[in-house]
Short mmCIF file of C-alpha atoms in Angstrom, two decimals:
data_model
loop_
_atom_site.label_atom_id
_atom_site.label_comp_id
_atom_site.label_asym_id
_atom_site.label_seq_id
_atom_site.Cartn_x
_atom_site.Cartn_y
_atom_site.Cartn_z
CA MET A 3 0.24 -16.51 20.74
CA SER A 4 2.76 -15.10 18.23
CA LEU A 5 2.44 -18.31 16.19
CA VAL A 6 -1.34 -17.91 16.12
CA ARG A 7 -0.99 -14.30 14.98
CA THR A 8 1.44 -15.36 12.27
CA MET A 9 -0.98 -17.98 10.98
CA ILE A 10 -3.80 -15.42 10.98
CA TYR A 11 -1.73 -12.97 8.93
CA ILE A 12 -0.76 -15.72 6.48
CA LEU A 13 -4.45 -16.62 6.11
CA LEU A 14 -5.30 -12.95 5.63
CA ALA A 15 -2.69 -12.60 2.88
CA ALA A 16 -4.04 -15.74 1.20
CA VAL A 17 -7.60 -14.40 1.29
CA LEU A 18 -6.53 -11.04 -0.15
CA ALA A 19 -4.49 -12.71 -2.90
CA SER A 20 -7.46 -14.93 -3.76
CA ALA A 21 -9.73 -11.89 -3.93
CA VAL A 22 -7.31 -10.23 -6.33
CA LEU A 23 -7.28 -13.26 -8.64
CA PHE A 24 -11.07 -13.49 -8.49
CA GLY A 25 -11.25 -9.82 -9.47
CA LEU A 26 -9.03 -10.41 -12.50
CA TRP A 27 -11.09 -13.45 -13.53
CA PHE A 28 -14.36 -11.55 -13.10
CA ASP A 29 -13.11 -8.59 -15.15
CA VAL A 30 -11.89 -10.70 -18.06
CA HIS A 31 -14.28 -13.66 -18.05
CA VAL A 32 -17.57 -12.16 -16.87
CA LEU A 33 -17.38 -8.46 -17.75
CA GLN A 34 -15.32 -9.07 -20.90
CA ASP A 35 -13.27 -6.08 -19.80
CA LYS A 36 -9.73 -5.21 -20.90
CA LEU A 37 -8.79 -4.06 -17.38
CA GLY A 38 -9.29 -0.38 -18.02
CA GLU A 39 -9.67 2.46 -15.55
CA ILE A 40 -13.03 1.19 -14.28
CA SER A 41 -12.84 -2.47 -13.30
CA VAL A 42 -13.15 -4.77 -10.30
CA THR A 43 -9.35 -5.07 -10.19
CA GLU A 44 -8.82 -1.30 -10.10
CA THR A 45 -11.52 -0.96 -7.44
CA LEU A 46 -9.83 -3.60 -5.28
CA GLN A 47 -6.48 -1.85 -5.66
CA ALA A 48 -7.96 1.50 -4.64
CA GLY A 49 -9.74 -0.14 -1.71
CA MET A 50 -6.54 -1.74 -0.43
CA LEU A 51 -4.67 1.55 -0.77
CA ALA A 52 -7.41 3.40 1.10
CA ALA A 53 -7.27 0.81 3.90
CA ILE A 54 -3.49 1.25 4.20
CA VAL A 55 -3.89 5.03 4.41
CA VAL A 56 -6.60 4.77 7.09
CA ILE A 57 -4.50 2.34 9.16
CA HIS A 58 -1.43 4.56 9.25
CA PHE A 59 -3.37 7.79 9.80
CA LYS A 60 -5.18 6.11 12.69
CA LEU A 61 -1.80 5.18 14.16
CA VAL A 62 -0.85 8.86 14.08
CA ASN A 63 -3.21 9.24 17.05
CA ASP A 64 -2.85 5.78 18.53
CA SER A 65 0.96 5.48 18.55
CA ALA A 66 2.60 8.50 20.14
CA PHE A 67 6.21 7.31 19.79
CA MET A 68 5.90 6.65 16.01
CA ARG A 69 3.51 9.47 15.09
CA ASN A 70 5.58 11.25 12.45
CA CYS A 71 6.75 8.01 10.86
CA ASN A 72 3.16 6.82 10.50
CA LEU A 73 2.13 10.18 9.06
CA LEU A 74 4.84 9.96 6.41
CA ILE A 75 3.91 6.39 5.48
CA GLY A 76 0.22 7.28 5.34
CA GLY A 77 1.00 10.33 3.22
CA PHE A 78 3.08 8.25 0.82
CA PHE A 79 0.26 5.77 0.27
CA LEU A 80 -2.24 8.65 0.02
CA ALA A 81 -0.25 9.99 -2.94
CA MET A 82 -0.35 6.49 -4.47
CA LEU A 83 -4.12 6.35 -3.91
CA ILE A 84 -4.59 9.70 -5.62
CA ARG A 85 -2.56 8.42 -8.56
CA GLU A 86 -4.69 5.26 -8.67
CA LEU A 87 -7.81 7.44 -8.83
CA ASP A 88 -6.47 9.58 -11.67
CA GLY A 89 -9.55 8.84 -13.78
CA LEU A 90 -11.75 10.37 -11.07
CA PHE A 91 -9.58 13.48 -10.83
CA ASP A 92 -9.67 13.81 -14.63
CA LEU A 93 -13.33 14.82 -14.17
CA ILE A 94 -11.97 18.00 -12.59
CA SER A 95 -9.16 18.51 -15.09
CA HIS A 96 -7.00 16.11 -17.06
CA GLY A 97 -3.89 15.24 -15.06
CA SER A 98 -5.09 17.17 -12.00
CA TRP A 99 -4.24 14.19 -9.75
CA VAL A 100 -0.63 15.40 -9.86
CA TRP A 101 -1.49 18.61 -8.04
CA PHE A 102 -3.57 16.86 -5.39
CA ALA A 103 -0.82 14.29 -4.78
CA LEU A 104 1.80 17.05 -4.67
CA LEU A 105 -0.23 19.13 -2.24
CA SER A 106 -0.85 16.24 0.16
CA SER A 107 2.84 15.26 0.03
CA ILE A 108 4.03 18.82 0.71
CA LEU A 109 1.69 19.16 3.70
CA VAL A 110 2.82 15.88 5.25
CA ILE A 111 6.53 16.54 4.67
CA ALA A 112 6.25 20.12 5.95
CA TYR A 113 4.54 18.96 9.15
CA THR A 114 7.04 16.19 9.92
CA ALA A 115 10.01 18.42 8.99
CA ARG A 116 9.12 20.75 11.86
CA HIS A 117 10.38 18.05 14.22
CA HIS A 118 12.96 16.51 11.92
CA ARG A 119 15.08 14.96 14.67
CA ARG A 120 12.12 13.07 16.07
CA THR A 121 11.01 12.10 12.56
CA LEU A 122 14.44 10.71 11.66
CA ALA A 123 14.61 8.78 14.93
CA GLU A 124 11.20 7.23 14.27
CA LEU A 125 12.13 6.37 10.68
CA SER A 126 15.27 4.63 11.95
CA ARG A 127 13.10 2.48 14.25
CA TYR A 128 10.63 1.49 11.55
CA PRO A 129 12.99 -0.99 9.76
CA LEU A 130 13.34 -2.82 13.09
CA THR A 131 9.63 -3.67 13.21
CA PRO A 132 8.71 -7.28 12.28
CA TYR A 133 6.62 -6.40 9.20
CA TYR A 134 8.99 -3.96 7.52
CA GLY A 135 10.31 -6.66 5.15
CA MET A 136 6.82 -7.53 3.92
CA MET A 137 6.02 -3.85 3.33
CA ILE A 138 9.20 -3.29 1.33
CA SER A 139 8.58 -6.47 -0.68
CA GLY A 140 5.11 -5.21 -1.55
CA LEU A 141 6.44 -1.82 -2.65
CA VAL A 142 9.12 -3.42 -4.81
CA CYS A 143 6.43 -5.60 -6.40
CA ILE A 144 4.19 -2.57 -7.07
CA LEU A 145 6.73 0.02 -8.17
CA VAL A 146 9.37 -2.11 -9.90
CA PHE A 147 8.47 -5.72 -10.65
CA SER A 148 4.95 -5.16 -12.00
CA ARG A 149 6.14 -2.33 -14.26
CA LEU A 150 9.05 -4.32 -15.71
CA PHE A 151 7.13 -7.59 -15.96
CA GLY A 152 4.28 -5.82 -17.71
CA MET A 153 6.38 -4.16 -20.40
CA HIS A 154 4.70 -4.13 -23.80
CA SER A 155 7.89 -5.08 -25.63
CA LEU A 156 8.45 -8.13 -23.40
CA TRP A 157 5.06 -9.69 -24.03
CA GLU A 158 5.04 -8.77 -27.69
CA SER A 159 8.34 -10.58 -28.18
CA VAL A 160 7.06 -13.62 -26.25
CA LEU A 161 3.63 -13.91 -27.91
CA GLY A 162 4.54 -12.59 -31.35
CA ASP A 163 1.55 -12.53 -33.71
CA GLU A 164 -0.66 -13.91 -30.93
CA TYR A 165 -0.01 -10.89 -28.73
CA LEU A 166 -3.10 -9.70 -26.85
CA ARG A 167 -2.95 -6.56 -24.75
CA VAL A 168 -5.27 -8.10 -22.16
CA VAL A 169 -2.60 -10.72 -21.38
CA LYS A 170 -0.03 -8.02 -20.65
CA ASN A 171 -2.59 -6.09 -18.59
CA MET A 172 -3.48 -9.17 -16.54
CA VAL A 173 0.16 -9.86 -15.73
CA GLU A 174 0.90 -6.26 -14.82
CA GLU A 175 -2.27 -5.64 -12.83
CA GLY A 176 -2.03 -9.03 -11.15
CA SER A 177 1.55 -8.38 -10.02
CA GLU A 178 0.64 -4.90 -8.85
CA SER A 179 -2.39 -6.17 -6.93
CA PHE A 180 -0.29 -8.85 -5.24
CA GLY A 181 2.05 -6.10 -4.07
CA TYR A 182 -0.91 -4.28 -2.57
CA THR A 183 -1.96 -7.43 -0.70
CA LEU A 184 1.52 -7.62 0.85
CA CYS A 185 1.44 -3.95 1.85
CA LEU A 186 -2.05 -4.23 3.32
CA THR A 187 -1.23 -7.41 5.25
CA ALA A 188 1.95 -5.76 6.57
CA SER A 189 -0.02 -2.64 7.55
CA ILE A 190 -2.67 -4.61 9.46
CA ALA A 191 -0.03 -6.65 11.29
CA TYR A 192 2.01 -3.50 11.96
CA TYR A 193 -1.06 -1.76 13.38
CA PHE A 194 -1.62 -4.42 16.04
CA TYR A 195 2.13 -4.60 16.72
CA GLN A 196 2.21 -0.85 17.37
CA ARG A 197 -0.84 -1.03 19.62
CA ARG A 198 0.79 -3.80 21.68
CA SER A 199 4.04 -1.84 21.86
CA GLU A 200 2.20 1.28 22.95
CA ARG A 201 0.40 -0.60 25.73
CA SER A 202 3.65 -2.16 26.91
CA LEU A 203 5.30 1.25 27.19
CA ASN A 204 2.34 2.69 29.06
CA GLU A 205 2.29 -0.24 31.50
CA GLN A 206 5.96 0.09 32.40
CA PRO A 207 6.40 1.40 35.97
CA PRO A 208 8.03 4.83 36.23
CA THR A 209 11.74 4.81 36.97
CA VAL A 210 12.78 6.02 40.40
CA SER A 211 15.66 8.48 40.37
#
């Protein structure tokens, strides 16, 4: 059964990655877009982030022994989602996304800090879960690789006089979107792993003293 699950998650990751590439193609080829704030690619990224947030916030209720850890992870991705939707928050006030992200982060950290021992214990268990490596790989791809690989100076030196900003944007947004596919696949797999773990703990017979 674990092999079947693994194959399903691989297929899921492949479908998500294909959707990301289709979004890039549609933006550039069909919409003749330069991958600005409003595009299919940006919408897909926001959708994947929202799904990750929903998964981990749902686990806050569904997984009692990892509640604070899931709340922190969900809060982290919520701040990322708010940053991704900065154009929407600019309708309120330019740069206002910072305050919404800061407020949500403070609330989550303050809540989990009330039971800091339990929170630290849960965080120490999280790296032992099977999908931790995929999640970290996705975050590295989003926060580090896509930013460095999409540097203006890098692509200007490579393309020279033929430099087109849309090329740089496609590389950066494509790398970032691939990172989101890894994080979403890891979150979905982690969700079912936590549900199975929770059921196993509940089914264990009580110890007799």
